[in-house]
Tab-separated table of N, CA and C in Angstrom:
chain	number	residue	atom	x	y	z
A	1	MET	N	-47.547	-11.082	16.676
A	1	MET	CA	-46.264	-10.518	17.042
A	1	MET	C	-45.163	-11.461	16.589
A	2	PRO	N	-44.115	-10.934	16.007
A	2	PRO	CA	-43.015	-11.798	15.589
A	2	PRO	C	-42.320	-12.401	16.810
A	3	ARG	N	-41.877	-13.633	16.659
A	3	ARG	CA	-41.168	-14.285	17.755
A	3	ARG	C	-39.713	-13.834	17.762
A	4	LEU	N	-39.234	-13.486	18.924
A	4	LEU	CA	-37.818	-13.156	19.078
A	4	LEU	C	-37.027	-14.444	19.206
A	5	GLU	N	-35.802	-14.416	18.737
A	5	GLU	CA	-34.926	-15.551	18.998
A	5	GLU	C	-34.771	-15.660	20.504
A	6	ARG	N	-34.652	-16.879	21.007
A	6	ARG	CA	-34.592	-17.111	22.455
A	6	ARG	C	-33.507	-16.281	23.132
A	7	ARG	N	-32.332	-16.197	22.523
A	7	ARG	CA	-31.236	-15.444	23.171
A	7	ARG	C	-31.572	-13.963	23.273
A	8	PHE	N	-32.243	-13.413	22.264
A	8	PHE	CA	-32.624	-12.001	22.314
A	8	PHE	C	-33.753	-11.786	23.298
A	9	LEU	N	-34.675	-12.722	23.358
A	9	LEU	CA	-35.788	-12.612	24.293
A	9	LEU	C	-35.270	-12.595	25.732
A	10	GLY	N	-34.336	-13.483	26.044
A	10	GLY	CA	-33.749	-13.526	27.388
A	10	GLY	C	-33.020	-12.243	27.738
A	11	ASP	N	-32.218	-11.746	26.807
A	11	ASP	CA	-31.495	-10.489	27.040
A	11	ASP	C	-32.466	-9.330	27.224
A	12	CYS	N	-33.518	-9.324	26.418
A	12	CYS	CA	-34.541	-8.280	26.509
A	12	CYS	C	-35.145	-8.257	27.916
A	13	GLY	N	-35.496	-9.438	28.432
A	13	GLY	CA	-36.071	-9.533	29.772
A	13	GLY	C	-35.102	-9.079	30.848
A	14	GLU	N	-33.850	-9.490	30.746
A	14	GLU	CA	-32.849	-9.107	31.746
A	14	GLU	C	-32.661	-7.594	31.787
A	15	HIS	N	-32.546	-6.983	30.631
A	15	HIS	CA	-32.335	-5.536	30.591
A	15	HIS	C	-33.586	-4.779	31.032
A	16	TYR	N	-34.753	-5.322	30.723
A	16	TYR	CA	-35.989	-4.687	31.176
A	16	TYR	C	-36.067	-4.702	32.706
A	17	VAL	N	-35.759	-5.850	33.310
A	17	VAL	CA	-35.794	-5.964	34.773
A	17	VAL	C	-34.738	-5.050	35.396
A	18	ALA	N	-33.542	-5.003	34.807
A	18	ALA	CA	-32.497	-4.114	35.330
A	18	ALA	C	-32.970	-2.659	35.296
A	19	SER	N	-33.597	-2.261	34.198
A	19	SER	CA	-34.113	-0.901	34.094
A	19	SER	C	-35.188	-0.630	35.147
A	20	TYR	N	-36.071	-1.580	35.341
A	20	TYR	CA	-37.134	-1.459	36.344
A	20	TYR	C	-36.518	-1.250	37.729
A	21	LEU	N	-35.523	-2.070	38.059
A	21	LEU	CA	-34.898	-1.991	39.386
A	21	LEU	C	-34.127	-0.684	39.566
A	22	TYR	N	-33.426	-0.237	38.526
A	22	TYR	CA	-32.760	1.068	38.595
A	22	TYR	C	-33.783	2.154	38.881
A	23	GLY	N	-34.900	2.080	38.181
A	23	GLY	CA	-35.951	3.075	38.369
A	23	GLY	C	-36.507	3.092	39.785
A	24	MET	N	-36.413	1.984	40.483
A	24	MET	CA	-36.910	1.893	41.854
A	24	MET	C	-35.832	2.251	42.878
A	25	GLY	N	-34.637	2.610	42.414
A	25	GLY	CA	-33.582	3.050	43.324
A	25	GLY	C	-32.626	1.958	43.776
A	26	LEU	N	-32.703	0.789	43.162
A	26	LEU	CA	-31.748	-0.281	43.477
A	26	LEU	C	-30.645	-0.289	42.433
A	27	VAL	N	-29.591	-1.056	42.693
A	27	VAL	CA	-28.450	-1.109	41.782
A	27	VAL	C	-28.280	-2.533	41.265
A	28	PRO	N	-28.826	-2.827	40.075
A	28	PRO	CA	-28.646	-4.158	39.491
A	28	PRO	C	-27.354	-4.225	38.692
A	29	LYS	N	-26.733	-5.377	38.697
A	29	LYS	CA	-25.509	-5.601	37.922
A	29	LYS	C	-25.668	-6.924	37.202
A	30	LEU	N	-25.729	-6.857	35.866
A	30	LEU	CA	-25.849	-8.080	35.079
A	30	LEU	C	-24.563	-8.889	35.186
A	31	THR	N	-24.705	-10.193	35.308
A	31	THR	CA	-23.539	-11.074	35.382
A	31	THR	C	-23.055	-11.381	33.969
A	32	GLU	N	-21.907	-11.995	33.884
A	32	GLU	CA	-21.380	-12.420	32.589
A	32	GLU	C	-22.280	-13.505	32.016
A	33	ARG	N	-22.344	-13.573	30.716
A	33	ARG	CA	-23.134	-14.601	30.042
A	33	ARG	C	-22.676	-15.981	30.514
A	34	ASN	N	-23.607	-16.886	30.640
A	34	ASN	CA	-23.369	-18.274	31.058
A	34	ASN	C	-23.049	-18.424	32.536
A	35	THR	N	-23.319	-17.411	33.350
A	35	THR	CA	-23.205	-17.575	34.794
A	35	THR	C	-24.371	-18.449	35.231
A	36	VAL	N	-24.089	-19.521	35.934
A	36	VAL	CA	-25.112	-20.490	36.298
A	36	VAL	C	-26.048	-19.932	37.367
A	37	ALA	N	-27.350	-19.957	37.095
A	37	ALA	CA	-28.430	-19.653	38.041
A	37	ALA	C	-28.512	-18.205	38.529
A	38	VAL	N	-27.688	-17.318	38.014
A	38	VAL	CA	-27.748	-15.918	38.430
A	38	VAL	C	-27.563	-15.029	37.197
A	39	ASP	N	-28.561	-14.215	36.918
A	39	ASP	CA	-28.462	-13.280	35.793
A	39	ASP	C	-28.017	-11.900	36.239
A	40	MET	N	-28.275	-11.564	37.508
A	40	MET	CA	-27.824	-10.273	38.017
A	40	MET	C	-27.776	-10.310	39.540
A	41	THR	N	-26.979	-9.430	40.070
A	41	THR	CA	-27.024	-9.171	41.504
A	41	THR	C	-27.718	-7.817	41.650
A	42	VAL	N	-28.419	-7.679	42.740
A	42	VAL	CA	-29.163	-6.452	43.006
A	42	VAL	C	-28.762	-5.976	44.390
A	43	ALA	N	-28.305	-4.732	44.470
A	43	ALA	CA	-27.849	-4.179	45.746
A	43	ALA	C	-28.650	-2.933	46.098
A	44	THR	N	-28.637	-2.627	47.385
A	44	THR	CA	-29.207	-1.357	47.830
A	44	THR	C	-28.294	-0.248	47.320
A	45	ALA	N	-28.782	0.979	47.321
A	45	ALA	CA	-27.996	2.111	46.839
A	45	ALA	C	-26.704	2.270	47.630
A	46	THR	N	-26.709	1.876	48.906
A	46	THR	CA	-25.505	1.982	49.732
A	46	THR	C	-24.565	0.803	49.530
A	47	GLY	N	-25.060	-0.246	48.867
A	47	GLY	CA	-24.234	-1.424	48.619
A	47	GLY	C	-24.072	-2.319	49.821
A	48	GLN	N	-24.812	-2.071	50.894
A	48	GLN	CA	-24.638	-2.856	52.113
A	48	GLN	C	-25.331	-4.211	52.055
A	49	ARG	N	-26.331	-4.341	51.215
A	49	ARG	CA	-27.066	-5.605	51.103
A	49	ARG	C	-27.258	-5.936	49.637
A	50	SER	N	-27.272	-7.229	49.322
A	50	SER	CA	-27.496	-7.640	47.938
A	50	SER	C	-28.207	-8.985	47.890
A	51	ILE	N	-28.828	-9.234	46.755
A	51	ILE	CA	-29.451	-10.526	46.483
A	51	ILE	C	-29.069	-10.936	45.070
A	52	SER	N	-29.278	-12.206	44.755
A	52	SER	CA	-29.081	-12.671	43.391
A	52	SER	C	-30.450	-12.846	42.745
A	53	LEU	N	-30.476	-12.679	41.419
A	53	LEU	CA	-31.745	-12.722	40.701
A	53	LEU	C	-31.570	-13.521	39.411
A	54	GLN	N	-32.467	-14.437	39.173
A	54	GLN	CA	-32.514	-15.197	37.927
A	54	GLN	C	-33.717	-14.681	37.146
A	55	VAL	N	-33.520	-14.307	35.889
A	55	VAL	CA	-34.604	-13.759	35.070
A	55	VAL	C	-35.024	-14.791	34.034
A	56	LYS	N	-36.325	-15.024	33.939
A	56	LYS	CA	-36.899	-15.928	32.939
A	56	LYS	C	-37.917	-15.126	32.135
A	57	THR	N	-37.776	-15.153	30.815
A	57	THR	CA	-38.597	-14.319	29.951
A	57	THR	C	-39.350	-15.163	28.937
A	58	GLY	N	-40.601	-14.806	28.718
A	58	GLY	CA	-41.411	-15.459	27.696
A	58	GLY	C	-42.290	-14.441	27.012
A	59	GLN	N	-42.702	-14.776	25.803
A	59	GLN	CA	-43.665	-13.921	25.138
A	59	GLN	C	-45.034	-14.285	25.679
A	60	HIS	N	-45.920	-13.323	25.735
A	60	HIS	CA	-47.207	-13.494	26.411
A	60	HIS	C	-47.940	-14.768	25.995
A	61	ARG	N	-47.963	-15.069	24.722
A	61	ARG	CA	-48.722	-16.248	24.294
A	61	ARG	C	-48.091	-17.542	24.809
A	62	ASP	N	-46.819	-17.478	25.201
A	62	ASP	CA	-46.148	-18.650	25.760
A	62	ASP	C	-46.342	-18.758	27.265
A	63	THR	N	-46.590	-17.629	27.915
A	63	THR	CA	-46.549	-17.617	29.370
A	63	THR	C	-47.907	-17.551	30.047
A	64	HIS	N	-48.926	-17.041	29.367
A	64	HIS	CA	-50.237	-16.924	30.006
A	64	HIS	C	-51.207	-17.881	29.340
A	65	VAL	N	-51.682	-18.842	30.095
A	65	VAL	CA	-52.619	-19.834	29.582
A	65	VAL	C	-54.011	-19.457	30.078
A	66	THR	N	-54.891	-19.184	29.138
A	66	THR	CA	-56.239	-18.732	29.476
A	66	THR	C	-57.232	-19.873	29.304
A	67	ARG	N	-58.053	-20.032	30.290
A	67	ARG	CA	-59.127	-21.024	30.258
A	67	ARG	C	-60.439	-20.263	30.087
A	68	ALA	N	-60.943	-20.175	28.865
A	68	ALA	CA	-62.123	-19.361	28.576
A	68	ALA	C	-63.339	-19.766	29.413
A	69	LYS	N	-63.538	-21.047	29.613
A	69	LYS	CA	-64.717	-21.493	30.352
A	69	LYS	C	-64.559	-21.320	31.862
A	70	LYS	N	-63.327	-21.351	32.337
A	70	LYS	CA	-63.069	-21.195	33.770
A	70	LYS	C	-61.858	-20.294	33.970
A	71	PRO	N	-62.035	-18.969	33.901
A	71	PRO	CA	-60.898	-18.060	34.037
A	71	PRO	C	-60.162	-18.201	35.364
A	72	GLU	N	-60.833	-18.719	36.384
A	72	GLU	CA	-60.149	-18.921	37.668
A	72	GLU	C	-59.052	-19.979	37.545
A	73	ASN	N	-59.062	-20.741	36.466
A	73	ASN	CA	-58.027	-21.750	36.231
A	73	ASN	C	-56.905	-21.239	35.324
A	74	ASP	N	-56.916	-19.939	34.997
A	74	ASP	CA	-55.821	-19.366	34.209
A	74	ASP	C	-54.521	-19.533	34.993
A	75	TYR	N	-53.428	-19.661	34.268
A	75	TYR	CA	-52.135	-19.734	34.943
A	75	TYR	C	-51.045	-19.156	34.062
A	76	TRP	N	-49.931	-18.850	34.683
A	76	TRP	CA	-48.732	-18.332	34.034
A	76	TRP	C	-47.674	-19.416	34.106
A	77	VAL	N	-46.881	-19.575	33.057
A	77	VAL	CA	-45.881	-20.643	33.031
A	77	VAL	C	-44.602	-20.181	32.327
A	78	TRP	N	-43.481	-20.573	32.898
A	78	TRP	CA	-42.161	-20.300	32.317
A	78	TRP	C	-41.290	-21.549	32.462
A	79	ARG	N	-40.410	-21.741	31.521
A	79	ARG	CA	-39.434	-22.829	31.613
A	79	ARG	C	-38.251	-22.312	32.425
A	80	VAL	N	-37.902	-23.033	33.485
A	80	VAL	CA	-36.803	-22.599	34.339
A	80	VAL	C	-35.573	-23.502	34.241
A	81	GLY	N	-35.702	-24.654	33.614
A	81	GLY	CA	-34.583	-25.581	33.495
A	81	GLY	C	-34.636	-26.658	34.564
A	82	ARG	N	-34.132	-27.810	34.223
A	82	ARG	CA	-34.200	-28.964	35.131
A	82	ARG	C	-33.390	-28.784	36.405
A	83	LYS	N	-32.309	-28.049	36.322
A	83	LYS	CA	-31.456	-27.874	37.504
A	83	LYS	C	-32.125	-27.041	38.591
A	84	ALA	N	-33.101	-26.238	38.223
A	84	ALA	CA	-33.754	-25.348	39.194
A	84	ALA	C	-34.396	-26.130	40.333
A	85	VAL	N	-34.921	-27.316	40.057
A	85	VAL	CA	-35.590	-28.094	41.100
A	85	VAL	C	-34.603	-28.604	42.143
A	86	THR	N	-33.352	-28.758	41.775
A	86	THR	CA	-32.342	-29.235	42.726
A	86	THR	C	-31.669	-28.086	43.473
A	87	ASN	N	-31.938	-26.868	43.044
A	87	ASN	CA	-31.348	-25.714	43.744
A	87	ASN	C	-31.914	-25.611	45.155
A	88	ARG	N	-31.069	-25.211	46.056
A	88	ARG	CA	-31.515	-24.982	47.422
A	88	ARG	C	-32.130	-23.591	47.502
A	89	ALA	N	-33.314	-23.489	48.037
A	89	ALA	CA	-33.968	-22.189	48.162
A	89	ALA	C	-33.204	-21.344	49.180
A	90	LYS	N	-32.914	-20.119	48.802
A	90	LYS	CA	-32.193	-19.202	49.690
A	90	LYS	C	-32.984	-17.907	49.787
A	91	ALA	N	-32.988	-17.319	50.954
A	91	ALA	CA	-33.688	-16.042	51.147
A	91	ALA	C	-33.067	-14.949	50.280
A	92	SER	N	-31.804	-15.110	49.926
A	92	SER	CA	-31.114	-14.083	49.151
A	92	SER	C	-31.122	-14.355	47.645
A	93	HIS	N	-31.952	-15.322	47.200
A	93	HIS	CA	-32.049	-15.596	45.760
A	93	HIS	C	-33.503	-15.499	45.323
A	94	TRP	N	-33.746	-14.745	44.258
A	94	TRP	CA	-35.087	-14.504	43.742
A	94	TRP	C	-35.138	-14.761	42.243
A	95	TYR	N	-36.343	-14.867	41.741
A	95	TYR	CA	-36.592	-14.977	40.311
A	95	TYR	C	-37.401	-13.759	39.866
A	96	ALA	N	-37.132	-13.300	38.653
A	96	ALA	CA	-37.980	-12.305	38.001
A	96	ALA	C	-38.515	-12.984	36.746
A	97	PHE	N	-39.822	-13.183	36.684
A	97	PHE	CA	-40.455	-13.782	35.526
A	97	PHE	C	-41.057	-12.649	34.704
A	98	VAL	N	-40.722	-12.615	33.419
A	98	VAL	CA	-41.147	-11.530	32.540
A	98	VAL	C	-42.019	-12.088	31.422
A	99	ALA	N	-43.158	-11.446	31.193
A	99	ALA	CA	-44.023	-11.746	30.049
A	99	ALA	C	-43.970	-10.522	29.141
A	100	VAL	N	-43.300	-10.646	28.012
A	100	VAL	CA	-43.085	-9.513	27.113
A	100	VAL	C	-44.397	-9.032	26.497
A	101	GLY	N	-45.302	-9.935	26.209
A	101	GLY	CA	-46.585	-9.543	25.633
A	101	GLY	C	-46.437	-8.872	24.281
A	102	ASN	N	-47.214	-7.834	24.041
A	102	ASN	CA	-47.195	-7.114	22.766
A	102	ASN	C	-46.331	-5.863	22.815
A	103	TRP	N	-45.459	-5.797	23.774
A	103	TRP	CA	-44.610	-4.627	23.972
A	103	TRP	C	-43.843	-4.250	22.709
A	104	LEU	N	-43.274	-5.221	22.044
A	104	LEU	CA	-42.419	-4.941	20.891
A	104	LEU	C	-43.183	-4.431	19.677
A	105	THR	N	-44.492	-4.576	19.682
A	105	THR	CA	-45.292	-4.081	18.564
A	105	THR	C	-46.201	-2.928	19.003
A	106	GLY	N	-45.813	-2.247	20.061
A	106	GLY	CA	-46.539	-1.066	20.495
A	106	GLY	C	-47.577	-1.308	21.562
A	107	GLY	N	-47.642	-2.521	22.086
A	107	GLY	CA	-48.585	-2.816	23.157
A	107	GLY	C	-48.076	-2.295	24.493
A	108	GLY	N	-48.702	-2.723	25.561
A	108	GLY	CA	-48.303	-2.295	26.898
A	108	GLY	C	-46.946	-2.835	27.306
A	109	SER	N	-46.473	-2.341	28.421
A	109	SER	CA	-45.179	-2.772	28.954
A	109	SER	C	-45.210	-4.248	29.349
A	110	PRO	N	-44.040	-4.894	29.359
A	110	PRO	CA	-43.985	-6.277	29.836
A	110	PRO	C	-44.471	-6.371	31.281
A	111	GLU	N	-44.949	-7.525	31.641
A	111	GLU	CA	-45.333	-7.775	33.033
A	111	GLU	C	-44.171	-8.477	33.716
A	112	VAL	N	-43.870	-8.051	34.936
A	112	VAL	CA	-42.767	-8.628	35.701
A	112	VAL	C	-43.329	-9.158	37.016
A	113	PHE	N	-42.880	-10.357	37.373
A	113	PHE	CA	-43.290	-11.010	38.612
A	113	PHE	C	-42.018	-11.313	39.396
A	114	PHE	N	-41.911	-10.789	40.613
A	114	PHE	CA	-40.753	-11.052	41.470
A	114	PHE	C	-41.153	-12.140	42.463
A	115	VAL	N	-40.444	-13.276	42.404
A	115	VAL	CA	-40.848	-14.461	43.163
A	115	VAL	C	-39.642	-15.000	43.939
A	116	PRO	N	-39.796	-15.225	45.247
A	116	PRO	CA	-38.682	-15.785	46.026
A	116	PRO	C	-38.380	-17.215	45.603
A	117	SER	N	-37.122	-17.586	45.682
A	117	SER	CA	-36.721	-18.920	45.224
A	117	SER	C	-37.400	-20.033	46.006
A	118	HIS	N	-37.729	-19.813	47.289
A	118	HIS	CA	-38.366	-20.886	48.057
A	118	HIS	C	-39.723	-21.251	47.457
A	119	PHE	N	-40.446	-20.273	46.917
A	119	PHE	CA	-41.736	-20.553	46.272
A	119	PHE	C	-41.529	-21.320	44.965
A	120	VAL	N	-40.520	-20.906	44.194
A	120	VAL	CA	-40.235	-21.561	42.912
A	120	VAL	C	-39.817	-23.007	43.136
A	121	VAL	N	-38.886	-23.242	44.041
A	121	VAL	CA	-38.400	-24.603	44.305
A	121	VAL	C	-39.527	-25.490	44.831
A	122	LYS	N	-40.338	-24.955	45.733
A	122	LYS	CA	-41.477	-25.718	46.267
A	122	LYS	C	-42.426	-26.114	45.140
A	123	ARG	N	-42.754	-25.176	44.266
A	123	ARG	CA	-43.674	-25.451	43.167
A	123	ARG	C	-43.086	-26.489	42.202
A	124	LEU	N	-41.805	-26.377	41.910
A	124	LEU	CA	-41.171	-27.325	40.996
A	124	LEU	C	-41.193	-28.741	41.570
A	125	ARG	N	-40.977	-28.855	42.861
A	125	ARG	CA	-41.036	-30.183	43.499
A	125	ARG	C	-42.456	-30.738	43.483
A	126	GLU	N	-43.453	-29.856	43.690
A	126	GLU	CA	-44.851	-30.285	43.599
A	126	GLU	C	-45.168	-30.756	42.178
A	127	ASN	N	-44.697	-30.017	41.188
A	127	ASN	CA	-44.949	-30.367	39.789
A	127	ASN	C	-44.420	-31.744	39.452
A	128	LYS	N	-43.252	-32.034	39.971
A	128	LYS	CA	-42.633	-33.325	39.694
A	128	LYS	C	-43.516	-34.456	40.215
A	129	GLN	N	-44.177	-34.220	41.340
A	129	GLN	CA	-45.040	-35.240	41.935
A	129	GLN	C	-46.363	-35.389	41.188
A	130	ILE	N	-46.850	-34.301	40.558
A	130	ILE	CA	-48.124	-34.360	39.842
A	130	ILE	C	-48.038	-35.328	38.672
A	131	GLY	N	-46.941	-35.239	37.926
A	131	GLY	CA	-46.684	-36.194	36.861
A	131	GLY	C	-47.521	-36.062	35.601
A	132	ARG	N	-48.072	-34.888	35.319
A	132	ARG	CA	-48.773	-34.715	34.047
A	132	ARG	C	-48.207	-33.488	33.321
A	133	PRO	N	-48.067	-33.580	32.009
A	133	PRO	CA	-47.483	-32.479	31.237
A	133	PRO	C	-48.322	-31.212	31.349
A	134	PRO	N	-47.717	-30.014	31.333
A	134	PRO	CA	-46.273	-29.860	31.361
A	134	PRO	C	-45.707	-29.924	32.764
A	135	PHE	N	-46.598	-30.050	33.782
A	135	PHE	CA	-46.113	-29.942	35.153
A	135	PHE	C	-45.377	-31.178	35.646
A	136	GLY	N	-45.518	-32.298	34.973
A	136	GLY	CA	-44.755	-33.481	35.350
A	136	GLY	C	-43.293	-33.328	34.996
A	137	GLN	N	-43.013	-32.331	34.161
A	137	GLN	CA	-41.638	-32.036	33.776
A	137	GLN	C	-41.139	-30.953	34.712
A	138	SER	N	-40.165	-31.261	35.498
A	138	SER	CA	-39.769	-30.363	36.573
A	138	SER	C	-39.164	-29.048	36.105
A	139	GLU	N	-38.935	-28.890	34.797
A	139	GLU	CA	-38.330	-27.631	34.371
A	139	GLU	C	-39.342	-26.512	34.142
A	140	TRP	N	-40.636	-26.768	34.368
A	140	TRP	CA	-41.664	-25.763	34.154
A	140	TRP	C	-42.206	-25.238	35.482
A	141	PHE	N	-42.162	-23.916	35.629
A	141	PHE	CA	-42.720	-23.253	36.808
A	141	PHE	C	-44.051	-22.640	36.412
A	142	HIS	N	-45.053	-22.760	37.279
A	142	HIS	CA	-46.333	-22.113	36.985
A	142	HIS	C	-46.901	-21.465	38.236
A	143	MET	N	-47.708	-20.438	37.997
A	143	MET	CA	-48.453	-19.751	39.057
A	143	MET	C	-49.891	-19.603	38.582
A	144	THR	N	-50.812	-19.746	39.507
A	144	THR	CA	-52.200	-19.454	39.182
A	144	THR	C	-52.339	-17.943	39.035
A	145	GLU	N	-53.435	-17.522	38.470
A	145	GLU	CA	-53.685	-16.082	38.327
A	145	GLU	C	-53.703	-15.401	39.699
A	146	GLU	N	-54.286	-16.074	40.681
A	146	GLU	CA	-54.330	-15.516	42.040
A	146	GLU	C	-52.922	-15.368	42.623
A	147	GLU	N	-52.081	-16.391	42.441
A	147	GLU	CA	-50.695	-16.315	42.928
A	147	GLU	C	-49.935	-15.217	42.187
A	148	ALA	N	-50.187	-15.097	40.898
A	148	ALA	CA	-49.500	-14.087	40.092
A	148	ALA	C	-49.779	-12.683	40.620
A	149	ARG	N	-50.995	-12.430	41.065
A	149	ARG	CA	-51.337	-11.104	41.610
A	149	ARG	C	-50.469	-10.760	42.824
A	150	LEU	N	-50.029	-11.776	43.562
A	150	LEU	CA	-49.216	-11.544	44.763
A	150	LEU	C	-47.755	-11.240	44.443
A	151	HIS	N	-47.359	-11.444	43.181
A	151	HIS	CA	-45.961	-11.259	42.786
A	151	HIS	C	-45.781	-10.275	41.631
A	152	ARG	N	-46.858	-9.806	41.061
A	152	ARG	CA	-46.820	-8.955	39.865
A	152	ARG	C	-46.407	-7.523	40.209
A	153	GLY	N	-45.520	-6.991	39.400
A	153	GLY	CA	-45.170	-5.573	39.452
A	153	GLY	C	-44.774	-5.049	40.816
A	154	LEU	N	-45.400	-3.946	41.206
A	154	LEU	CA	-45.034	-3.251	42.438
A	154	LEU	C	-45.244	-4.107	43.683
A	155	ILE	N	-46.276	-4.936	43.695
A	155	ILE	CA	-46.528	-5.795	44.856
A	155	ILE	C	-45.358	-6.764	45.046
A	156	GLY	N	-44.937	-7.421	43.958
A	156	GLY	CA	-43.794	-8.334	44.032
A	156	GLY	C	-42.502	-7.602	44.336
A	157	TYR	N	-42.342	-6.431	43.717
A	157	TYR	CA	-41.142	-5.639	43.965
A	157	TYR	C	-41.006	-5.298	45.447
A	158	ARG	N	-42.098	-4.901	46.080
A	158	ARG	CA	-42.054	-4.536	47.507
A	158	ARG	C	-41.578	-5.715	48.358
A	159	LYS	N	-41.973	-6.924	47.992
A	159	LYS	CA	-41.521	-8.113	48.719
A	159	LYS	C	-40.030	-8.340	48.499
A	160	LEU	N	-39.571	-8.150	47.263
A	160	LEU	CA	-38.149	-8.281	46.969
A	160	LEU	C	-37.361	-7.224	47.734
A	161	GLU	N	-37.861	-6.006	47.746
A	161	GLU	CA	-37.204	-4.908	48.458
A	161	GLU	C	-37.100	-5.214	49.954
A	162	LYS	N	-38.176	-5.750	50.524
A	162	LYS	CA	-38.165	-6.109	51.942
A	162	LYS	C	-37.132	-7.205	52.216
A	163	ALA	N	-37.096	-8.220	51.354
A	163	ALA	CA	-36.113	-9.306	51.522
A	163	ALA	C	-34.696	-8.759	51.407
A	164	LEU	N	-34.494	-7.807	50.529
A	164	LEU	CA	-33.176	-7.210	50.342
A	164	LEU	C	-32.739	-6.458	51.593
A	165	LYS	N	-33.678	-5.835	52.261
A	165	LYS	CA	-33.358	-5.032	53.441
A	165	LYS	C	-33.338	-5.844	54.733
A	166	ASP	N	-33.937	-7.055	54.712
A	166	ASP	CA	-33.942	-7.909	55.891
A	166	ASP	C	-32.543	-8.480	56.133
A	167	LYS	N	-32.351	-9.012	57.291
A	167	LYS	CA	-31.052	-9.581	57.648
A	167	LYS	C	-30.715	-10.820	56.828
A	168	GLY	N	-31.725	-11.451	56.181
A	168	GLY	CA	-31.482	-12.646	55.378
A	168	GLY	C	-30.628	-12.398	54.156
A	169	ALA	N	-30.572	-11.153	53.667
A	169	ALA	CA	-29.766	-10.845	52.489
A	169	ALA	C	-28.310	-10.700	52.896
A	170	ALA	N	-27.439	-11.068	51.978
A	170	ALA	CA	-25.992	-11.031	52.261
A	170	ALA	C	-25.462	-9.624	52.337
């Protein structure tokens, strides 16, 4: 699969997630380019509650690391930036991690993982303590295959939807 330029890949992921959320009955609004730590706000159809969402996109070969001898050690990884580890986890801030895969060449749809910021920040702080590449570099977020199942697609979306409807959302 041809590699997309990073700026196009990021935009592709943001618009894909916005489309997904619209399809689920929420109202996403993309922020202006270069807005720090927020790519879109997501509101209920009534507009009474909203959350912020940061989207991180990678092509499948960049994001899914397969361990042929031990598939239980497979993991997903995205670069989130060094500042992410210093961000304060908020109930009203989430991440959408997108793996584009072979979508652009006729393959299946991208995979989307909706992950609360408290999980991302916790993992980034753990990575910093491990001290081995790439996890010793705090700008890389990873999930095991088992963790990914808890955040992938509809399962992750339902958690985001619940957080949006809970009192924790603004």
